[in-house]
């Protein structure tokens, strides 16, 4: 069972890394100039990084989710009573941090857009934070991350 929990945890962490890589590609928009060959490369490469990262995030997330279900089935455990991460708020301190960054970046983007502030740089940084924090909100407040915390608590109790 420990091998599955290790693989499960590793896949979920890799999913978070893919989220970061995909989200950071949004920052490439800052460097796009008009009629520049480097800009053409940026326009091609970074959207590919975004979509490959998004695909990797989702694939790894759903793979870890299926492993979690296998672990539950093999151990005859019930699923932890929780909702999906999309509709859950502040399920743990990591999820709360992601929720706060999401709310602040959403409000900041709204204000910056309304008042025309930071059109070239600041707004792209805020969009990066918004995209990343939304993805982290979904992962860190969801069943899979809650189950990882359950593993940690159970291990601590067994070690004592």
mmCIF file of C-alpha atoms in Angstrom:
data_model
loop_
_atom_site.group_PDB
_atom_site.id
_atom_site.type_symbol
_atom_site.label_atom_id
_atom_site.label_comp_id
_atom_site.label_asym_id
_atom_site.label_seq_id
_atom_site.Cartn_x
_atom_site.Cartn_y
_atom_site.Cartn_z
ATOM 1 C CA UNK A 1 0.000 0.000 0.000
ATOM 2 C CA UNK A 2 2.896 2.372 0.749
ATOM 3 C CA UNK A 3 4.167 2.101 -2.844
ATOM 4 C CA UNK A 4 0.798 3.281 -4.152
ATOM 5 C CA UNK A 5 0.611 6.187 -1.714
ATOM 6 C CA UNK A 6 4.120 7.303 -2.707
ATOM 7 C CA UNK A 7 3.246 7.146 -6.411
ATOM 8 C CA UNK A 8 -0.034 8.914 -5.716
ATOM 9 C CA UNK A 9 1.706 11.749 -3.861
ATOM 10 C CA UNK A 10 4.418 12.048 -6.531
ATOM 11 C CA UNK A 11 1.846 12.299 -9.341
ATOM 12 C CA UNK A 12 -0.105 14.997 -7.547
ATOM 13 C CA UNK A 13 3.077 17.006 -6.897
ATOM 14 C CA UNK A 14 4.063 16.665 -10.567
ATOM 15 C CA UNK A 15 0.600 17.900 -11.494
ATOM 16 C CA UNK A 16 1.220 21.044 -9.427
ATOM 17 C CA UNK A 17 4.603 21.526 -11.136
ATOM 18 C CA UNK A 18 2.915 21.241 -14.558
ATOM 19 C CA UNK A 19 0.383 23.862 -13.408
ATOM 20 C CA UNK A 20 3.216 26.222 -12.553
ATOM 21 C CA UNK A 21 5.052 25.628 -15.851
ATOM 22 C CA UNK A 22 1.885 26.112 -17.871
ATOM 23 C CA UNK A 23 0.858 29.229 -15.961
ATOM 24 C CA UNK A 24 4.289 30.851 -16.143
ATOM 25 C CA UNK A 25 4.127 30.716 -19.932
ATOM 26 C CA UNK A 26 1.514 33.504 -19.685
ATOM 27 C CA UNK A 27 4.354 35.824 -18.667
ATOM 28 C CA UNK A 28 5.880 35.416 -22.133
ATOM 29 C CA UNK A 29 3.301 37.927 -23.384
ATOM 30 C CA UNK A 30 5.378 40.648 -21.721
ATOM 31 C CA UNK A 31 8.213 40.012 -24.175
ATOM 32 C CA UNK A 32 6.212 40.000 -27.394
ATOM 33 C CA UNK A 33 7.182 42.875 -29.678
ATOM 34 C CA UNK A 34 5.621 43.667 -32.993
ATOM 35 C CA UNK A 35 7.345 42.321 -36.158
ATOM 36 C CA UNK A 36 10.250 40.735 -34.334
ATOM 37 C CA UNK A 37 11.482 37.219 -35.161
ATOM 38 C CA UNK A 38 12.006 36.458 -31.468
ATOM 39 C CA UNK A 39 8.392 37.468 -30.880
ATOM 40 C CA UNK A 40 7.301 34.991 -33.529
ATOM 41 C CA UNK A 41 9.149 32.220 -31.672
ATOM 42 C CA UNK A 42 7.565 33.345 -28.395
ATOM 43 C CA UNK A 43 4.138 33.320 -30.032
ATOM 44 C CA UNK A 44 4.665 29.705 -31.103
ATOM 45 C CA UNK A 45 6.686 28.144 -28.266
ATOM 46 C CA UNK A 46 4.972 29.546 -25.191
ATOM 47 C CA UNK A 47 1.409 28.669 -26.166
ATOM 48 C CA UNK A 48 2.702 25.135 -26.752
ATOM 49 C CA UNK A 49 4.255 25.167 -23.280
ATOM 50 C CA UNK A 50 0.937 26.401 -21.868
ATOM 51 C CA UNK A 51 -1.107 23.630 -23.495
ATOM 52 C CA UNK A 52 1.419 20.846 -22.867
ATOM 53 C CA UNK A 53 1.629 21.928 -19.223
ATOM 54 C CA UNK A 54 -2.153 22.019 -18.939
ATOM 55 C CA UNK A 55 -2.456 18.575 -20.524
ATOM 56 C CA UNK A 56 0.286 17.226 -18.231
ATOM 57 C CA UNK A 57 -1.403 18.734 -15.186
ATOM 58 C CA UNK A 58 -4.743 17.168 -16.016
ATOM 59 C CA UNK A 59 -3.295 13.796 -17.007
ATOM 60 C CA UNK A 60 -1.226 13.520 -13.820
ATOM 61 C CA UNK A 61 -4.104 14.768 -11.686
ATOM 62 C CA UNK A 62 -6.563 12.216 -13.061
ATOM 63 C CA UNK A 63 -3.955 9.445 -12.846
ATOM 64 C CA UNK A 64 -3.380 10.255 -9.166
ATOM 65 C CA UNK A 65 -7.149 10.364 -8.678
ATOM 66 C CA UNK A 66 -7.514 6.860 -10.083
ATOM 67 C CA UNK A 67 -4.707 5.610 -7.818
ATOM 68 C CA UNK A 68 -6.482 7.176 -4.814
ATOM 69 C CA UNK A 69 -9.628 5.277 -5.765
ATOM 70 C CA UNK A 70 -7.636 2.025 -6.092
ATOM 71 C CA UNK A 71 -6.100 2.563 -2.653
ATOM 72 C CA UNK A 72 -9.521 3.162 -1.129
ATOM 73 C CA UNK A 73 -10.961 0.102 -2.842
ATOM 74 C CA UNK A 74 -8.054 -2.168 -1.815
ATOM 75 C CA UNK A 75 -8.176 -1.047 1.812
ATOM 76 C CA UNK A 76 -11.978 -1.092 2.054
ATOM 77 C CA UNK A 77 -11.937 2.515 3.207
ATOM 78 C CA UNK A 78 -14.625 5.043 2.625
ATOM 79 C CA UNK A 79 -13.851 8.100 0.597
ATOM 80 C CA UNK A 80 -13.150 11.122 2.723
ATOM 81 C CA UNK A 81 -16.225 13.283 2.913
ATOM 82 C CA UNK A 82 -15.292 16.207 0.708
ATOM 83 C CA UNK A 83 -16.318 18.080 -2.397
ATOM 84 C CA UNK A 84 -14.322 18.612 -5.545
ATOM 85 C CA UNK A 85 -11.717 21.359 -5.324
ATOM 86 C CA UNK A 86 -13.506 23.641 -7.770
ATOM 87 C CA UNK A 87 -16.343 24.289 -5.309
ATOM 88 C CA UNK A 88 -14.410 23.901 -2.044
ATOM 89 C CA UNK A 89 -12.927 26.867 -0.240
ATOM 90 C CA UNK A 90 -10.203 26.983 2.424
ATOM 91 C CA UNK A 91 -9.979 23.252 3.112
ATOM 92 C CA UNK A 92 -6.452 23.577 4.533
ATOM 93 C CA UNK A 93 -3.827 26.285 4.954
ATOM 94 C CA UNK A 94 -2.396 25.686 1.454
ATOM 95 C CA UNK A 95 -5.860 25.931 -0.075
ATOM 96 C CA UNK A 96 -6.569 29.077 1.933
ATOM 97 C CA UNK A 97 -3.368 30.688 0.631
ATOM 98 C CA UNK A 98 -4.341 29.830 -2.970
ATOM 99 C CA UNK A 99 -7.856 31.202 -2.371
ATOM 100 C CA UNK A 100 -6.517 34.485 -0.996
ATOM 101 C CA UNK A 101 -4.064 34.943 -3.889
ATOM 102 C CA UNK A 102 -6.874 34.149 -6.326
ATOM 103 C CA UNK A 103 -9.268 36.693 -4.776
ATOM 104 C CA UNK A 104 -6.631 39.432 -4.537
ATOM 105 C CA UNK A 105 -5.355 38.882 -8.079
ATOM 106 C CA UNK A 106 -8.921 38.802 -9.443
ATOM 107 C CA UNK A 107 -9.757 42.125 -7.791
ATOM 108 C CA UNK A 108 -6.409 43.623 -8.838
ATOM 109 C CA UNK A 109 -6.913 42.556 -12.473
ATOM 110 C CA UNK A 110 -10.387 44.041 -12.455
ATOM 111 C CA UNK A 111 -9.112 47.361 -11.081
ATOM 112 C CA UNK A 112 -6.047 47.458 -13.333
ATOM 113 C CA UNK A 113 -8.202 46.759 -16.380
ATOM 114 C CA UNK A 114 -10.861 49.342 -15.488
ATOM 115 C CA UNK A 115 -8.290 52.066 -14.808
ATOM 116 C CA UNK A 116 -5.876 51.044 -17.593
ATOM 117 C CA UNK A 117 -2.950 50.441 -15.252
ATOM 118 C CA UNK A 118 0.023 48.265 -16.209
ATOM 119 C CA UNK A 119 -1.185 47.198 -19.626
ATOM 120 C CA UNK A 120 2.179 45.837 -20.741
ATOM 121 C CA UNK A 121 3.622 44.182 -17.648
ATOM 122 C CA UNK A 122 1.600 44.332 -14.436
ATOM 123 C CA UNK A 123 -1.582 42.927 -15.945
ATOM 124 C CA UNK A 124 0.265 39.894 -17.337
ATOM 125 C CA UNK A 125 1.832 39.235 -13.943
ATOM 126 C CA UNK A 126 -1.607 39.446 -12.349
ATOM 127 C CA UNK A 127 -3.063 37.123 -15.019
ATOM 128 C CA UNK A 128 -0.256 34.646 -14.266
ATOM 129 C CA UNK A 129 -1.101 34.794 -10.541
ATOM 130 C CA UNK A 130 -4.813 34.470 -11.296
ATOM 131 C CA UNK A 131 -4.384 31.421 -13.542
ATOM 132 C CA UNK A 132 -1.935 29.690 -11.195
ATOM 133 C CA UNK A 133 -3.903 30.417 -8.031
ATOM 134 C CA UNK A 134 -7.130 29.161 -9.634
ATOM 135 C CA UNK A 135 -5.455 25.909 -10.606
ATOM 136 C CA UNK A 136 -3.924 25.556 -7.151
ATOM 137 C CA UNK A 137 -7.306 26.361 -5.586
ATOM 138 C CA UNK A 138 -8.815 23.421 -7.449
ATOM 139 C CA UNK A 139 -6.003 21.010 -6.553
ATOM 140 C CA UNK A 140 -5.246 22.064 -2.975
ATOM 141 C CA UNK A 141 -8.880 22.247 -1.837
ATOM 142 C CA UNK A 142 -9.880 18.965 -3.493
ATOM 143 C CA UNK A 143 -10.249 15.340 -2.470
ATOM 144 C CA UNK A 144 -6.829 14.262 -3.691
ATOM 145 C CA UNK A 145 -4.875 16.780 -1.628
ATOM 146 C CA UNK A 146 -7.109 16.129 1.377
ATOM 147 C CA UNK A 147 -6.259 12.444 1.052
ATOM 148 C CA UNK A 148 -2.510 13.206 1.044
ATOM 149 C CA UNK A 149 -2.956 15.079 4.323
ATOM 150 C CA UNK A 150 -4.878 12.054 5.619
ATOM 151 C CA UNK A 151 -1.852 9.845 4.760
ATOM 152 C CA UNK A 152 0.475 12.197 6.654
ATOM 153 C CA UNK A 153 -1.728 12.271 9.755
ATOM 154 C CA UNK A 154 -2.156 8.504 9.687
ATOM 155 C CA UNK A 155 1.619 7.988 9.369
ATOM 156 C CA UNK A 156 2.295 10.302 12.318
ATOM 157 C CA UNK A 157 -0.211 8.376 14.486
ATOM 158 C CA UNK A 158 1.325 5.039 13.453
ATOM 159 C CA UNK A 159 4.875 6.259 14.181
ATOM 160 C CA UNK A 160 4.018 7.362 17.718
#
